[in-house]
PDB file of C-alpha atoms in Angstrom:
ATOM      1  CA  UNK A   1       6.954  -8.386 -11.375  1.00 62.00           C
ATOM      2  CA  UNK A   2       5.321  -5.382  -9.748  1.00 70.00           C
ATOM      3  CA  UNK A   3       4.491  -7.426  -6.637  1.00 78.00           C
ATOM      4  CA  UNK A   4       8.217  -8.013  -6.106  1.00 79.00           C
ATOM      5  CA  UNK A   5       8.858  -4.286  -6.472  1.00 80.00           C
ATOM      6  CA  UNK A   6       6.167  -3.406  -3.918  1.00 83.00           C
ATOM      7  CA  UNK A   7       7.578  -6.014  -1.528  1.00 80.00           C
ATOM      8  CA  UNK A   8      11.101  -4.585  -1.916  1.00 84.00           C
ATOM      9  CA  UNK A   9       9.779  -1.052  -1.468  1.00 86.00           C
ATOM     10  CA  UNK A  10       8.154  -2.130   1.767  1.00 84.00           C
ATOM     11  CA  UNK A  11      10.897  -4.228   3.348  1.00 84.00           C
ATOM     12  CA  UNK A  12      14.078  -2.736   1.874  1.00 84.00           C
ATOM     13  CA  UNK A  13      13.098   0.956   1.686  1.00 86.00           C
ATOM     14  CA  UNK A  14      10.531   0.671   4.526  1.00 85.00           C
ATOM     15  CA  UNK A  15       7.841   2.511   2.537  1.00 87.00           C
ATOM     16  CA  UNK A  16       4.156   1.658   2.089  1.00 87.00           C
ATOM     17  CA  UNK A  17       2.758   3.260  -1.066  1.00 89.00           C
ATOM     18  CA  UNK A  18      -0.899   3.256   0.137  1.00 88.00           C
ATOM     19  CA  UNK A  19      -2.364   4.439  -3.197  1.00 88.00           C
ATOM     20  CA  UNK A  20      -1.741   1.757  -5.806  1.00 88.00           C
ATOM     21  CA  UNK A  21      -4.047   2.075  -8.816  1.00 89.00           C
ATOM     22  CA  UNK A  22      -3.750   1.850 -12.586  1.00 87.00           C
ATOM     23  CA  UNK A  23      -2.965   5.590 -12.695  1.00 90.00           C
ATOM     24  CA  UNK A  24       0.093   5.090 -10.463  1.00 90.00           C
ATOM     25  CA  UNK A  25       1.730   2.251 -12.384  1.00 89.00           C
ATOM     26  CA  UNK A  26       3.689   3.066 -15.520  1.00 92.00           C
ATOM     27  CA  UNK A  27       5.626   0.752 -17.800  1.00 90.00           C
ATOM     28  CA  UNK A  28       8.485   1.027 -20.243  1.00 90.00           C
ATOM     29  CA  UNK A  29      10.326  -1.272 -22.599  1.00 92.00           C
ATOM     30  CA  UNK A  30      14.042  -1.576 -21.948  1.00 92.00           C
ATOM     31  CA  UNK A  31      15.332  -3.529 -24.883  1.00 94.00           C
ATOM     32  CA  UNK A  32      13.144  -6.623 -25.020  1.00 93.00           C
ATOM     33  CA  UNK A  33      12.102  -6.440 -21.350  1.00 92.00           C
ATOM     34  CA  UNK A  34       9.018  -4.789 -19.888  1.00 90.00           C
ATOM     35  CA  UNK A  35       9.634  -2.815 -16.663  1.00 87.00           C
ATOM     36  CA  UNK A  36       6.986  -1.389 -14.347  1.00 87.00           C
ATOM     37  CA  UNK A  37       7.482   1.850 -12.427  1.00 87.00           C
ATOM     38  CA  UNK A  38       5.386   2.832  -9.416  1.00 89.00           C
ATOM     39  CA  UNK A  39       4.787   6.600  -9.246  1.00 92.00           C
ATOM     40  CA  UNK A  40       2.912   9.132  -7.079  1.00 91.00           C
ATOM     41  CA  UNK A  41       4.191   8.776  -3.542  1.00 90.00           C
ATOM     42  CA  UNK A  42       2.007  11.571  -2.113  1.00 88.00           C
ATOM     43  CA  UNK A  43       0.142   9.155   0.176  1.00 87.00           C
ATOM     44  CA  UNK A  44       3.144   6.935   0.939  1.00 87.00           C
ATOM     45  CA  UNK A  45       4.450   6.567   4.445  1.00 86.00           C
ATOM     46  CA  UNK A  46       7.691   5.401   5.993  1.00 85.00           C
ATOM     47  CA  UNK A  47       7.145   2.508   8.369  1.00 82.00           C
ATOM     48  CA  UNK A  48       8.967   2.054  11.619  1.00 72.00           C
ATOM     49  CA  UNK A  49      10.713  -1.028  12.959  1.00 65.00           C
ATOM     50  CA  UNK A  50       9.706   0.119  16.447  1.00 60.00           C
ATOM     51  CA  UNK A  51       5.955  -0.351  15.995  1.00 55.00           C
ATOM     52  CA  UNK A  52       4.106  -3.296  17.495  1.00 52.00           C
ATOM     53  CA  UNK A  53       3.879  -5.523  15.482  1.00 55.00           C
ATOM     54  CA  UNK A  54       6.929  -4.404  13.525  1.00 50.00           C
ATOM     55  CA  UNK A  55       6.589  -2.772  10.095  1.00 50.00           C
ATOM     56  CA  UNK A  56       2.949  -1.777  10.528  1.00 52.00           C
ATOM     57  CA  UNK A  57       1.839   1.712   9.551  1.00 51.00           C
ATOM     58  CA  UNK A  58      -0.454   3.473  12.018  1.00 53.00           C
ATOM     59  CA  UNK A  59      -2.263   6.163  10.008  1.00 55.00           C
ATOM     60  CA  UNK A  60      -5.307   7.953  11.396  1.00 52.00           C
ATOM     61  CA  UNK A  61      -7.055   8.057   8.006  1.00 62.00           C
ATOM     62  CA  UNK A  62      -7.496   5.906   4.923  1.00 66.00           C
ATOM     63  CA  UNK A  63      -5.892   6.800   1.639  1.00 69.00           C
ATOM     64  CA  UNK A  64      -6.052   5.520  -1.884  1.00 75.00           C
ATOM     65  CA  UNK A  65      -8.258   5.332  -4.932  1.00 80.00           C
ATOM     66  CA  UNK A  66     -11.570   3.867  -3.740  1.00 83.00           C
ATOM     67  CA  UNK A  67     -11.886   1.278  -6.521  1.00 87.00           C
ATOM     68  CA  UNK A  68      -8.453  -0.120  -5.603  1.00 89.00           C
ATOM     69  CA  UNK A  69      -8.544  -0.038  -1.801  1.00 89.00           C
ATOM     70  CA  UNK A  70      -8.307  -3.480  -0.176  1.00 90.00           C
ATOM     71  CA  UNK A  71     -11.656  -4.874   0.940  1.00 92.00           C
ATOM     72  CA  UNK A  72     -10.577  -5.170   4.577  1.00 92.00           C
ATOM     73  CA  UNK A  73      -9.773  -1.433   4.671  1.00 89.00           C
ATOM     74  CA  UNK A  74     -13.090  -0.445   3.073  1.00 89.00           C
ATOM     75  CA  UNK A  75     -14.932  -2.609   5.601  1.00 90.00           C
ATOM     76  CA  UNK A  76     -12.836  -1.093   8.400  1.00 88.00           C
ATOM     77  CA  UNK A  77     -13.732   2.461   7.289  1.00 86.00           C
ATOM     78  CA  UNK A  78     -17.427   1.535   7.341  1.00 88.00           C
ATOM     79  CA  UNK A  79     -17.130   0.435  10.980  1.00 89.00           C
ATOM     80  CA  UNK A  80     -15.219   3.539  12.117  1.00 85.00           C
ATOM     81  CA  UNK A  81     -18.122   5.007  14.132  1.00 86.00           C
ATOM     82  CA  UNK A  82     -18.994   1.813  15.980  1.00 91.00           C
ATOM     83  CA  UNK A  83     -18.383   1.383  19.710  1.00 91.00           C
ATOM     84  CA  UNK A  84     -15.175  -0.504  20.549  1.00 89.00           C
ATOM     85  CA  UNK A  85     -13.793   0.334  17.106  1.00 87.00           C
ATOM     86  CA  UNK A  86     -10.089  -0.455  16.692  1.00 86.00           C
ATOM     87  CA  UNK A  87      -8.649   0.612  13.315  1.00 84.00           C
ATOM     88  CA  UNK A  88      -6.910  -1.936  11.126  1.00 84.00           C
ATOM     89  CA  UNK A  89      -3.413  -0.725  10.193  1.00 84.00           C
ATOM     90  CA  UNK A  90      -2.466  -0.490   6.525  1.00 84.00           C
ATOM     91  CA  UNK A  91      -0.150  -3.400   5.718  1.00 86.00           C
ATOM     92  CA  UNK A  92       1.739  -4.727   2.727  1.00 88.00           C
ATOM     93  CA  UNK A  93      -1.039  -7.233   1.988  1.00 89.00           C
ATOM     94  CA  UNK A  94      -3.389  -4.289   1.373  1.00 88.00           C
ATOM     95  CA  UNK A  95      -1.024  -2.760  -1.215  1.00 88.00           C
ATOM     96  CA  UNK A  96      -0.683  -6.147  -2.898  1.00 89.00           C
ATOM     97  CA  UNK A  97      -4.466  -6.567  -3.024  1.00 90.00           C
ATOM     98  CA  UNK A  98      -4.682  -3.177  -4.759  1.00 87.00           C
ATOM     99  CA  UNK A  99      -2.521  -4.526  -7.595  1.00 85.00           C
TER     100      UNK A  99
END
């Protein structure tokens, strides 16, 4: 359920949350149905269709709750001081891995 919401947020609203953790996901019962609500958009960013490749966020720094950051981004941050370092952009797959 929440994966669909994050996907819609990304491709319909063109927003990457960039800080998905258990503290930023709330739930509520609406009748007999459970609904999840993603909160805390302080670290979110609007993505541009004009980037190359399209829909990729190009932030200069990493964000998020360390225990929930995607492995690829943690590994990327560890290599930041290396010669020939090219940062990995934050993508939807990283938000989904945080879930």
